[in-house]
Short mmCIF file of C-alpha atoms in Angstrom, two decimals:
data_model
loop_
_atom_site.label_atom_id
_atom_site.label_comp_id
_atom_site.label_asym_id
_atom_site.label_seq_id
_atom_site.Cartn_x
_atom_site.Cartn_y
_atom_site.Cartn_z
CA MET A 511 39.38 -53.86 -1.90
CA ALA A 512 43.25 -53.08 -0.39
CA ALA A 513 42.30 -55.39 3.15
CA ARG A 514 40.41 -53.54 6.23
CA TYR A 515 42.83 -52.66 8.87
CA PRO A 516 42.02 -51.31 12.26
CA ILE A 517 41.74 -47.38 11.54
CA ILE A 518 43.38 -45.26 14.72
CA TYR A 519 41.83 -41.56 15.31
CA ILE A 520 44.02 -39.32 16.28
CA ARG A 521 42.66 -35.61 17.42
CA GLY A 522 44.05 -32.49 17.21
CA TYR A 523 45.13 -29.90 19.73
CA ALA A 524 42.55 -29.42 22.76
CA MET A 525 43.90 -25.65 24.63
CA THR A 526 41.62 -25.13 27.39
CA GLU A 527 40.79 -27.24 30.30
CA SER A 528 36.90 -26.75 29.02
CA GLU A 529 38.29 -27.84 25.71
CA ARG A 530 39.52 -31.46 27.06
CA ASN A 531 37.27 -31.71 29.22
CA GLU A 532 34.75 -31.35 25.68
CA THR A 533 36.51 -34.04 24.48
CA ALA A 534 36.39 -36.47 26.98
CA ALA A 535 32.86 -36.06 26.77
CA ASP A 536 32.05 -37.18 23.49
CA PRO A 537 32.67 -41.25 22.36
CA PHE A 538 34.34 -40.15 18.95
CA CYS A 539 36.23 -36.82 19.90
CA GLY A 540 34.81 -34.89 17.22
CA PHE A 541 34.80 -37.90 14.45
CA ASN A 542 31.57 -38.84 14.44
CA VAL A 543 30.47 -34.50 13.10
CA GLY A 544 29.13 -34.26 10.04
CA SER A 545 28.43 -31.39 7.62
CA THR A 546 25.50 -29.90 5.29
CA LEU A 547 27.65 -27.02 4.11
CA TYR A 548 29.48 -26.89 0.97
CA ARG A 549 31.64 -23.61 -0.34
CA ALA A 550 31.63 -23.85 -3.68
CA VAL A 551 32.79 -20.01 -4.04
CA PRO A 552 35.63 -18.35 -1.95
CA ASP A 553 33.02 -15.43 -1.46
CA LYS A 554 31.73 -15.40 2.11
CA THR A 555 28.27 -13.38 1.27
CA ALA A 556 27.37 -15.79 -1.22
CA LYS A 557 25.46 -18.96 0.36
CA PRO A 558 26.34 -21.94 0.80
CA ALA A 559 25.49 -24.98 -1.36
CA ARG A 560 23.77 -27.40 0.52
CA PHE A 561 25.39 -30.66 0.91
CA ILE A 562 25.10 -34.01 2.93
CA PHE A 563 28.11 -35.30 4.76
CA GLU A 564 27.45 -37.69 7.34
CA SER A 565 31.03 -37.63 8.95
CA PRO A 566 34.12 -39.71 8.46
CA LEU A 567 33.00 -42.76 11.10
CA VAL A 568 29.54 -43.15 9.65
CA ARG A 569 30.51 -43.47 6.51
CA LEU A 570 33.61 -46.45 7.62
CA VAL A 571 30.52 -47.74 8.71
CA THR A 572 28.25 -47.80 6.00
CA GLU A 573 30.04 -47.91 3.19
CA TYR A 574 33.52 -50.40 4.19
CA GLN A 575 31.98 -52.15 7.44
CA TYR A 576 33.96 -50.84 10.50
CA GLN A 577 33.02 -51.14 13.80
CA HIS A 578 33.66 -49.29 16.66
CA VAL A 579 35.42 -51.31 19.86
CA TYR A 580 33.27 -49.83 22.83
CA GLN A 581 31.69 -52.56 25.01
CA ASN A 582 29.65 -52.12 27.58
CA GLY A 583 30.72 -48.61 28.39
CA ALA A 584 34.45 -49.28 28.44
CA ASP A 585 37.14 -48.42 25.74
CA ILE A 586 39.99 -51.46 24.64
CA MET A 587 42.09 -50.07 27.13
CA ASP A 588 40.11 -49.82 29.76
CA PRO A 589 40.61 -52.73 32.50
CA ASP A 590 37.16 -53.86 32.50
CA TRP A 591 36.34 -53.89 27.96
CA GLN A 592 35.03 -56.98 27.00
CA PRO A 593 35.40 -57.77 23.32
CA PRO A 594 31.72 -57.63 21.51
CA ARG A 595 29.40 -60.27 20.40
CA ASP A 596 28.73 -62.51 17.46
CA GLU A 597 25.62 -61.68 15.34
CA ASP A 598 24.56 -64.54 16.86
CA GLY A 599 25.21 -63.42 20.25
CA ASN A 600 27.91 -64.96 21.29
CA PRO A 601 31.53 -63.55 22.87
CA THR A 602 33.96 -62.86 20.43
CA VAL A 603 37.63 -62.63 21.05
CA GLY A 604 39.88 -59.96 20.29
CA ILE A 605 38.22 -58.05 17.75
CA PRO A 606 38.34 -58.03 13.81
CA SER A 607 40.69 -56.14 11.75
CA GLY A 608 37.54 -54.12 10.71
CA SER A 609 38.19 -51.78 13.33
CA LEU A 610 37.93 -48.38 14.52
CA VAL A 611 39.81 -46.96 17.02
CA ILE A 612 39.83 -43.85 18.82
CA TYR A 613 43.29 -42.33 21.18
CA ARG A 614 41.34 -41.05 23.81
CA TYR A 615 44.78 -39.38 24.95
CA TYR A 616 43.14 -36.17 26.68
CA ASP A 617 40.77 -38.13 29.15
CA ASP A 618 43.57 -37.79 31.74
CA GLY A 619 43.95 -33.82 30.72
CA SER A 620 40.15 -33.14 31.15
CA THR A 621 38.67 -32.57 35.22
CA PHE A 622 36.51 -35.79 34.72
CA PHE A 623 38.99 -38.50 34.20
CA GLY A 624 42.24 -36.50 35.37
CA GLU A 625 43.81 -33.08 36.98
CA GLY A 626 42.46 -30.86 33.88
CA LYS A 627 45.94 -30.06 33.13
CA ALA A 628 47.76 -30.80 29.99
CA ARG A 629 50.31 -33.48 29.39
CA ASP A 630 53.58 -32.98 26.55
CA ILE A 631 53.19 -34.64 23.67
CA GLU A 632 56.11 -37.45 24.51
CA ALA A 633 53.83 -38.70 26.93
CA TYR A 634 51.04 -38.94 23.98
CA ALA A 635 53.02 -40.14 21.86
CA LYS A 636 54.19 -43.22 24.13
CA GLY A 637 50.96 -44.10 24.82
CA LEU A 638 50.32 -44.34 20.95
CA ASN A 639 52.80 -47.08 21.14
CA ASP A 640 50.73 -48.43 23.52
CA LEU A 641 47.68 -48.39 22.27
CA ILE A 642 48.99 -50.25 18.55
CA LEU A 643 50.65 -53.01 20.61
CA LYS A 644 46.81 -53.87 22.29
CA ILE A 645 45.17 -53.31 18.95
CA ARG A 646 47.26 -55.69 17.40
CA SER A 647 47.22 -58.15 19.76
CA LEU A 648 42.89 -58.42 20.43
CA VAL A 649 43.17 -58.37 16.33
CA CYS A 650 45.61 -61.35 16.26
CA SER A 651 43.34 -63.11 18.95
CA HIS A 652 40.22 -62.64 17.22
CA VAL A 653 38.86 -65.41 14.96
CA PRO A 654 36.41 -64.17 12.23
CA LYS A 655 33.25 -66.24 12.00
CA GLY A 656 34.28 -68.54 8.58
CA GLY A 657 38.07 -66.58 8.06
CA GLN A 658 41.45 -67.47 9.40
CA GLN A 659 43.19 -65.20 12.13
CA MET A 660 45.38 -63.05 11.58
CA LYS A 661 49.08 -63.48 12.16
CA GLU A 662 51.07 -60.72 13.69
CA ALA A 663 53.53 -60.29 11.22
CA ASP A 664 50.62 -59.12 8.55
CA PHE A 665 49.28 -56.94 11.20
CA ARG A 666 49.08 -53.79 10.39
CA CYS A 667 46.89 -50.39 11.07
CA HIS A 668 46.03 -46.82 9.82
CA LEU A 669 46.54 -44.20 12.07
CA VAL A 670 44.18 -40.84 10.37
CA ALA A 671 45.11 -37.93 12.21
CA HIS A 672 44.23 -34.11 12.81
CA SER A 673 46.25 -31.31 13.50
CA MET A 674 47.83 -31.81 16.08
CA GLY A 675 47.58 -35.55 16.13
CA GLY A 676 50.11 -35.76 13.11
CA LEU A 677 52.49 -34.61 15.32
CA VAL A 678 51.56 -37.23 17.69
CA ALA A 679 51.86 -39.60 15.32
CA ARG A 680 55.04 -38.55 13.69
CA ALA A 681 56.68 -38.47 17.31
CA PHE A 682 55.78 -41.95 17.76
CA LEU A 683 57.23 -42.71 14.39
CA GLN A 684 60.25 -40.80 14.30
CA ASN A 685 61.45 -40.73 17.85
CA ALA A 686 63.16 -44.27 19.45
CA ARG A 687 62.35 -42.82 23.04
CA LEU A 688 58.98 -42.48 22.33
CA GLY A 689 57.98 -45.89 19.83
CA GLY A 690 59.27 -48.94 19.50
CA SER A 691 59.91 -50.72 16.48
CA GLU A 692 57.53 -53.37 17.99
CA ALA A 693 54.57 -50.87 17.16
CA ARG A 694 56.20 -48.56 14.06
CA LYS A 695 56.30 -51.79 11.68
CA CYS A 696 51.92 -52.28 12.21
CA VAL A 697 51.26 -49.10 10.99
CA GLY A 698 50.70 -49.17 7.12
CA LYS A 699 49.62 -46.03 5.85
CA PHE A 700 49.26 -42.26 7.57
CA PHE A 701 46.73 -39.91 6.90
CA THR A 702 46.88 -36.17 7.68
CA PHE A 703 43.99 -33.80 7.97
CA ALA A 704 45.94 -29.92 7.91
CA THR A 705 48.31 -30.85 10.61
CA PRO A 706 50.96 -27.99 11.48
CA HIS A 707 54.09 -30.10 9.90
CA ASN A 708 56.11 -27.35 9.87
CA GLY A 709 54.50 -25.48 12.67
CA ILE A 710 52.50 -22.98 12.58
CA GLU A 711 53.07 -19.28 12.67
CA LEU A 712 51.39 -15.75 13.65
CA LEU A 713 52.01 -12.86 12.12
CA GLY A 714 55.13 -14.31 10.22
CA LEU A 715 56.80 -15.47 13.38
CA ASN A 716 56.52 -18.76 14.90
CA VAL A 717 55.36 -19.57 17.67
CA PRO A 718 57.96 -19.29 20.78
CA HIS A 719 59.38 -21.71 21.96
CA TRP A 720 59.39 -19.91 25.25
CA LEU A 721 55.56 -20.01 25.56
CA THR A 722 54.80 -23.39 27.77
CA LYS A 723 51.20 -22.93 28.79
CA ASP A 724 49.03 -25.08 27.88
CA GLU A 725 52.21 -27.16 25.72
CA MET A 726 51.63 -24.17 22.94
CA ASN A 727 54.89 -24.60 21.98
CA THR A 728 54.41 -27.95 20.76
CA PHE A 729 54.40 -25.91 17.19
CA ASN A 730 57.72 -24.18 17.99
CA ARG A 731 59.86 -25.87 15.13
CA GLU A 732 63.23 -25.95 18.18
CA LYS A 733 60.53 -27.84 20.11
CA MET A 734 59.22 -30.19 17.28
CA ALA A 735 62.89 -31.18 16.29
CA GLU A 736 63.34 -32.46 19.66
CA PHE A 737 60.47 -34.42 20.14
CA LEU A 738 61.08 -35.19 16.80
CA ASP A 739 64.03 -36.23 17.46
CA MET A 740 65.55 -34.32 13.96
CA LYS A 741 67.70 -31.45 15.28
CA ALA A 742 70.36 -33.12 12.98
CA VAL A 743 68.21 -32.38 9.32
CA SER A 744 66.86 -30.13 10.80
CA ALA A 745 69.51 -27.96 10.56
CA ALA A 746 70.38 -29.11 7.17
CA PHE A 747 67.06 -27.63 5.81
CA ASN A 748 67.35 -24.40 7.36
CA GLY A 749 65.25 -24.94 10.46
CA ARG A 750 62.43 -26.76 8.34
CA VAL A 751 60.74 -29.72 10.39
CA ASP A 752 58.07 -30.54 7.81
CA LEU A 753 60.19 -34.18 6.30
CA ILE A 754 59.98 -37.38 7.84
CA PRO A 755 62.92 -40.15 7.98
CA GLU A 756 62.25 -42.85 4.83
CA SER A 757 63.49 -45.31 7.62
CA ALA A 758 60.26 -44.12 9.89
CA LEU A 759 58.00 -44.54 7.27
CA PRO A 760 58.22 -44.26 3.55
CA SER A 761 56.73 -40.94 2.12
CA GLU A 762 55.00 -42.73 -0.34
CA ARG A 763 52.45 -44.23 2.45
CA ILE A 764 51.98 -40.37 3.76
CA PHE A 765 49.04 -38.47 2.80
CA CYS A 766 48.83 -34.81 3.66
CA MET A 767 45.31 -32.65 3.36
CA VAL A 768 45.57 -29.39 3.39
CA GLY A 769 42.83 -27.45 3.88
CA THR A 770 42.84 -23.31 1.95
CA ASN A 771 39.78 -21.45 3.38
CA ARG A 772 41.19 -19.12 5.96
CA GLY A 773 37.92 -17.50 5.62
CA ASP A 774 35.63 -20.11 7.99
CA TYR A 775 37.97 -20.63 10.61
CA GLU A 776 35.86 -18.60 13.49
CA VAL A 777 37.76 -19.40 16.79
CA GLY A 778 39.14 -16.38 18.75
CA GLU A 779 35.83 -14.20 16.71
CA GLY A 780 38.24 -14.91 13.66
CA LEU A 781 41.38 -13.30 15.33
CA ALA A 782 43.46 -16.23 14.66
CA ARG A 783 42.69 -16.54 11.77
CA ALA A 784 43.65 -12.93 11.08
CA PHE A 785 46.98 -13.28 12.60
CA VAL A 786 48.18 -16.35 10.41
CA GLY A 787 47.17 -14.80 7.79
CA HIS A 788 46.23 -15.32 3.96
CA GLY A 789 47.26 -18.81 2.61
CA SER A 790 46.26 -20.46 5.38
CA ASP A 791 43.32 -22.79 7.03
CA GLY A 792 42.97 -20.10 9.49
CA LEU A 793 45.41 -21.52 11.60
CA VAL A 794 47.89 -23.97 9.70
CA ARG A 795 49.28 -22.12 6.69
CA ILE A 796 49.33 -24.44 3.82
CA GLU A 797 52.96 -24.25 2.66
CA ASN A 798 53.63 -25.52 6.39
CA ALA A 799 50.77 -28.70 5.94
CA SER A 800 52.77 -30.68 4.24
CA LEU A 801 55.30 -33.98 4.18
CA TRP A 802 59.07 -33.94 2.12
CA GLY A 803 60.56 -37.90 2.96
CA VAL A 804 64.34 -37.66 3.35
CA GLU A 805 67.22 -40.11 4.03
CA GLY A 806 69.99 -39.30 6.05
CA GLN A 807 70.17 -35.02 4.48
CA LYS A 808 69.14 -35.04 1.48
CA ALA A 809 64.81 -35.32 0.33
CA THR A 810 63.12 -38.11 -1.54
CA GLN A 811 60.45 -37.31 -2.28
CA PRO A 812 56.87 -35.93 -1.72
CA ALA A 813 54.41 -36.99 0.82
CA ALA A 814 50.77 -37.38 -1.53
CA THR A 815 49.11 -34.07 -0.38
CA ALA A 816 45.47 -32.88 -1.86
CA TYR A 817 44.19 -29.69 -0.92
CA ALA A 818 40.39 -28.26 -0.56
CA TYR A 819 38.60 -25.46 0.04
CA ARG A 820 37.76 -26.15 3.21
CA SER A 821 39.17 -24.44 7.50
CA HIS A 822 40.88 -26.10 10.06
CA SER A 823 37.59 -26.91 11.85
CA GLY A 824 34.36 -25.66 11.98
CA TYR A 825 30.99 -26.06 10.16
CA PHE A 826 33.63 -26.09 6.99
CA GLY A 827 36.09 -27.57 8.54
CA ILE A 828 37.97 -30.64 6.27
CA VAL A 829 37.35 -33.39 8.86
CA ASN A 830 33.55 -33.22 8.41
CA SER A 831 33.71 -33.06 4.71
CA GLU A 832 33.13 -35.11 1.88
CA GLU A 833 36.91 -34.47 -0.03
CA ALA A 834 38.36 -34.91 2.54
CA TYR A 835 36.29 -38.94 3.28
CA GLN A 836 36.80 -39.49 -0.70
CA ASN A 837 41.27 -38.70 -0.53
CA LEU A 838 41.07 -40.79 2.53
CA VAL A 839 39.25 -43.38 1.42
CA ARG A 840 41.03 -43.63 -1.41
CA PHE A 841 44.29 -43.22 0.14
CA LEU A 842 43.39 -46.59 2.14
CA PHE A 843 41.96 -48.34 -0.58
CA GLY A 844 41.95 -47.36 -3.85
CA ASP A 845 43.73 -48.74 -7.18
CA VAL A 846 45.13 -46.58 -8.82
CA ARG A 847 48.08 -43.70 -7.30
CA VAL A 848 48.26 -40.85 -9.88
CA ASP A 849 51.24 -38.42 -8.96
CA ILE A 850 51.07 -35.04 -10.93
CA TRP A 851 53.34 -32.98 -11.94
CA LEU A 852 54.11 -30.13 -14.27
CA ASP A 853 57.80 -29.57 -15.98
CA VAL A 854 58.49 -26.35 -16.90
CA GLU A 855 60.23 -26.18 -20.59
CA SER A 856 60.43 -22.63 -21.38
CA VAL A 857 59.39 -19.51 -20.42
CA ARG A 858 58.66 -16.00 -22.49
CA LEU A 859 58.48 -12.88 -21.36
CA PRO A 860 56.42 -10.09 -22.95
CA ALA A 861 58.21 -8.49 -26.14
CA ASP A 862 58.79 -5.33 -24.56
CA LEU A 863 60.71 -6.83 -21.57
CA GLU A 864 62.37 -9.32 -23.81
CA GLN A 865 65.62 -6.53 -23.19
CA LYS A 866 64.98 -5.58 -20.27
CA ALA A 867 67.74 -5.93 -17.16
CA GLY A 868 66.19 -6.79 -13.83
CA VAL A 869 63.06 -8.43 -15.03
CA GLU A 870 61.45 -10.48 -12.59
CA ALA A 871 58.01 -12.30 -12.45
CA LEU A 872 56.13 -14.85 -10.10
CA TYR A 873 54.31 -18.20 -11.85
CA GLN A 874 51.07 -19.30 -10.16
CA PHE A 875 50.18 -23.01 -11.28
CA GLU A 876 46.64 -24.04 -10.73
CA ILE A 877 44.93 -27.25 -10.53
CA ARG A 878 41.66 -28.88 -9.69
CA ALA A 879 41.46 -32.82 -10.56
CA ALA A 880 37.08 -34.48 -10.32
CA PRO A 881 36.49 -37.47 -10.94
CA ARG A 882 33.68 -38.53 -13.68
CA GLY A 883 30.44 -38.59 -12.16
CA LYS A 884 31.38 -36.62 -9.24
CA ARG A 885 30.31 -33.18 -7.28
CA TRP A 886 33.20 -32.18 -5.55
CA PHE A 887 37.59 -32.13 -6.22
CA LEU A 888 39.80 -34.35 -5.23
CA THR A 889 42.27 -31.17 -4.76
CA ARG A 890 41.48 -27.80 -5.64
CA ARG A 891 44.48 -25.83 -5.46
CA THR A 892 43.33 -21.49 -7.58
CA ALA A 893 45.47 -17.85 -6.87
CA VAL A 894 41.73 -16.78 -5.76
CA GLU A 895 42.23 -19.49 -2.72
CA ASP A 896 45.99 -18.58 -2.32
CA SER A 897 46.62 -22.15 -2.52
CA PRO A 898 48.56 -22.29 -6.38
CA ALA A 899 52.10 -23.65 -6.31
CA CYS A 900 54.82 -21.29 -7.17
CA ARG A 901 57.58 -19.90 -8.91
CA THR A 902 59.54 -16.75 -10.08
CA HIS A 903 60.96 -16.03 -13.42
CA SER A 904 64.26 -16.69 -12.40
CA GLN A 905 63.58 -20.16 -10.73
CA LEU A 906 61.83 -20.98 -13.81
CA SER A 907 64.65 -19.68 -16.63
CA GLY A 908 67.71 -20.79 -14.48
CA ALA A 909 70.15 -23.79 -15.36
CA ASP A 910 68.47 -26.12 -11.90
CA ALA A 911 65.90 -28.24 -13.75
CA GLN A 912 64.76 -29.16 -9.84
CA GLN A 913 63.12 -25.48 -10.35
CA ARG A 914 61.11 -26.09 -13.05
CA ARG A 915 59.73 -29.40 -12.22
CA ILE A 916 56.12 -28.33 -9.99
CA TYR A 917 54.62 -30.51 -7.61
CA LEU A 918 50.98 -30.29 -8.28
CA SER A 919 49.31 -32.91 -6.28
CA THR A 920 48.35 -36.19 -5.93
CA VAL A 921 45.10 -38.33 -6.78
CA PHE A 922 43.93 -41.84 -5.84
CA LEU A 923 41.50 -43.85 -8.09
CA SER A 924 38.88 -46.33 -6.65
CA LYS A 925 37.09 -48.80 -9.00
CA ARG A 926 34.75 -49.35 -5.62
CA GLY A 927 31.36 -46.50 -6.03
CA LYS A 928 31.70 -45.65 -9.43
CA VAL A 929 28.44 -43.66 -10.46
CA ASP A 930 27.83 -46.23 -14.03
CA GLN A 931 28.57 -49.36 -12.91
CA ASP A 932 28.90 -50.41 -16.70
CA ARG A 933 31.54 -48.44 -17.00
CA LYS A 934 34.93 -49.99 -16.18
CA SER A 935 37.25 -47.39 -16.61
CA LEU A 936 38.67 -45.19 -13.66
CA ALA A 937 38.31 -41.00 -15.33
CA TYR A 938 38.60 -37.80 -14.53
CA ALA A 939 39.20 -34.51 -15.10
CA MET A 940 42.68 -32.02 -14.69
CA THR A 941 42.26 -28.37 -15.06
CA VAL A 942 45.32 -27.06 -15.08
CA ALA A 943 46.21 -23.38 -15.20
CA VAL A 944 48.79 -20.75 -15.60
CA LYS A 945 48.27 -17.55 -14.81
CA VAL A 946 49.74 -14.63 -15.77
CA PRO A 947 52.11 -12.69 -13.83
CA ASP A 948 52.67 -9.86 -12.04
CA TYR A 949 55.95 -8.79 -13.89
CA GLU A 950 58.53 -6.51 -12.06
CA ILE A 951 61.21 -4.34 -13.58
CA GLU A 952 64.17 -3.49 -10.57
CA ARG A 953 60.73 -4.13 -8.30
CA ARG A 954 58.26 -1.85 -10.01
CA PHE A 955 55.26 -3.46 -10.98
CA TRP A 956 55.03 -3.34 -14.59
CA ALA A 957 51.42 -1.78 -16.02
CA ASP A 958 52.30 -1.69 -19.47
CA GLY A 959 49.91 -4.66 -21.09
CA HIS A 960 48.99 -6.77 -17.78
CA TYR A 961 45.31 -7.92 -17.60
CA GLU A 962 44.11 -9.27 -14.41
CA GLY A 963 43.51 -12.63 -13.93
CA ALA A 964 44.51 -13.50 -17.15
CA ASP A 965 46.34 -17.10 -17.92
CA LEU A 966 49.66 -17.91 -19.83
CA PHE A 967 47.71 -21.48 -20.44
CA ARG A 968 44.67 -23.20 -19.36
CA ASP A 969 43.44 -26.15 -20.28
CA THR A 970 41.56 -29.50 -19.34
CA ALA A 971 42.63 -33.14 -19.98
CA VAL A 972 40.41 -35.73 -19.29
CA ILE A 973 42.30 -39.43 -17.94
CA GLU A 974 40.71 -42.56 -18.62
CA LEU A 975 42.56 -45.66 -17.43
CA THR A 976 40.68 -49.48 -18.29
CA PRO A 977 42.24 -51.55 -15.99
CA PRO A 978 42.64 -55.53 -17.71
CA ASP A 979 40.34 -58.26 -17.65
CA ASP A 980 40.91 -61.20 -19.86
CA GLY A 981 44.43 -62.58 -18.08
CA LYS A 982 45.76 -59.42 -19.80
CA SER A 983 48.75 -57.41 -17.52
CA ALA A 984 48.02 -54.15 -19.59
CA TRP A 985 45.82 -51.26 -18.44
CA ASP A 986 44.49 -48.95 -21.32
CA VAL A 987 45.27 -45.64 -20.35
CA LYS A 988 43.38 -43.14 -22.84
CA TYR A 989 44.12 -39.01 -22.37
CA SER A 990 43.46 -35.73 -24.30
CA TRP A 991 42.95 -31.85 -23.22
CA ALA A 992 39.42 -31.01 -23.79
CA SER A 993 40.72 -27.83 -26.51
CA ASN A 994 41.63 -31.12 -29.20
CA PRO A 995 39.18 -34.28 -28.04
CA ASP A 996 39.48 -35.79 -31.22
CA ALA A 997 42.91 -36.21 -31.37
CA PRO A 998 43.32 -38.18 -27.98
CA MET A 999 45.99 -40.36 -27.08
CA THR A 1000 46.01 -44.01 -26.30
CA ARG A 1001 48.22 -46.69 -25.07
CA PRO A 1002 48.19 -50.15 -22.75
CA ILE A 1003 50.59 -49.70 -19.88
CA ASP A 1004 51.62 -52.53 -18.12
CA PHE A 1005 52.91 -52.00 -14.63
CA THR A 1006 54.73 -55.63 -13.56
CA ALA A 1007 56.48 -54.54 -16.53
CA ALA A 1008 57.97 -51.37 -15.38
CA ALA A 1009 60.63 -50.54 -12.87
CA ASP A 1010 59.44 -49.95 -9.22
CA GLY A 1011 55.85 -50.71 -11.03
CA LYS A 1012 55.33 -47.15 -12.28
CA VAL A 1013 54.39 -45.95 -15.07
CA GLU A 1014 54.72 -41.86 -16.68
CA LEU A 1015 52.19 -40.71 -18.78
CA SER A 1016 53.63 -36.52 -20.55
CA ILE A 1017 50.43 -34.97 -21.56
CA ASP A 1018 52.45 -31.61 -23.61
CA PHE A 1019 51.36 -28.28 -23.20
CA ALA A 1020 52.34 -24.99 -24.98
CA ASN A 1021 51.37 -20.97 -25.28
CA PRO A 1022 54.39 -19.85 -27.90
CA ASN A 1023 53.07 -16.51 -27.77
CA LYS A 1024 55.05 -13.44 -25.87
CA PRO A 1025 54.37 -14.24 -22.99
CA GLY A 1026 53.85 -17.74 -22.69
CA ILE A 1027 55.12 -21.12 -21.42
CA SER A 1028 55.60 -24.28 -23.24
CA GLY A 1029 56.29 -28.09 -21.41
CA LYS A 1030 54.65 -31.22 -19.83
CA ILE A 1031 52.09 -32.28 -17.42
CA ARG A 1032 53.71 -36.13 -16.06
CA LEU A 1033 52.03 -38.38 -14.47
CA VAL A 1034 53.13 -40.65 -12.54
CA VAL A 1035 50.84 -43.85 -12.26
CA ARG A 1036 51.01 -47.21 -10.39
CA PRO A 1037 48.84 -49.70 -8.51
CA TRP A 1038 47.84 -49.03 -5.30
CA SER A 1039 46.34 -51.45 -2.33
#
């Protein structure tokens, strides 16, 4: 398993004084909340399934032996905090590397510990900088029983943030005025739940810059470009701010967990989800919840992204979900990373439309990936849940090859916790579908030959990776379409001999009919730690 470094949890936006008070009164700022509810289908009239999830903090404590840092009623940032005692009752020095830390930045904004007013995000980012340096000092002064003291040069911590908490972390990482290089280089990995990386939109409009009450303009893209120190980059990308410089933190060390269930977001008695609209988690639009890396003014690669049918918060919220937790621990401690791309080689129109002018269509690409033996999906993107990847017919039939390369998701696989411990392989099934689009001629729907919900292509690929043993360096990989299980493709892959340690696997797919589509599923596989 990968090394255990401190995990810092950063909660999301608390708009009102009462919400900040509630946060200040909670030792774990809501990250201790679990769930018994699972929405198996996007139909609120159907009863949810019972699925017990204890909470991300409980699971990290019980499964990975993490521990919190509260001691004698004090937090590590309190002047009267004392280090915990070991199993023999003796006082220790510092804190162990496997510590859970809650960044309690809203305490001063409550009436209990402060004046009841929210501060701007710049203040929270500076506080995160100070907290990281404090944790480094405590971890590197700790001498584990029977172990070695960690050197400052080897220290790392992981940031795990919900909603606006992800913007607090980005402000610290991206703006040199708000975070120093000494603290930034300590960040190992960065995981976000439902963070509005490209702002929040209501009724199709970005939250306005002048809406300063309770710092609501934090989610305005112009304001974000200021505190993220990316005005020039944002201008080069038509005002987008869902970009992070590779120099701040490499995009391969970032994971974005995206919610797709707007129907269960009950804030404001459902008014918020009504204003935000379809294609959201009830507050953050799906398209605004992920990140891309940039170098200068050029996009590099997407951060790892997975999708879950979960709302922004609440009983069906994304933080208190098995799906998000499993993606989190696989990202932090997993063994293999698989980036999933779909490359389109050709699309064919219906025969009746081949000679027509002004034909357009919107193709929707779906994916669901589930590890062997589990009852949940690592990622779930479907048209009925407003979360597919989309391309137009013009994009897929044009000359720009980049438009035909579609990033679908990233999954991390782990040898820990397999159902069958006698099976050494890591395996998952990946269902891929391309929906028949609504064809239009001169912007008018073409009804002839249209069947709602039909697929241009649908199949399930089963991928199985067996790690090397007996001193070998190559993994054994086997994969096949479920429609043709008797013809599996097998090959050894040696990550040590591959360029950048990455290996690409391709699975061809084709529907030669009219309409039709052909291409390949491209899996970029690499070891992970």
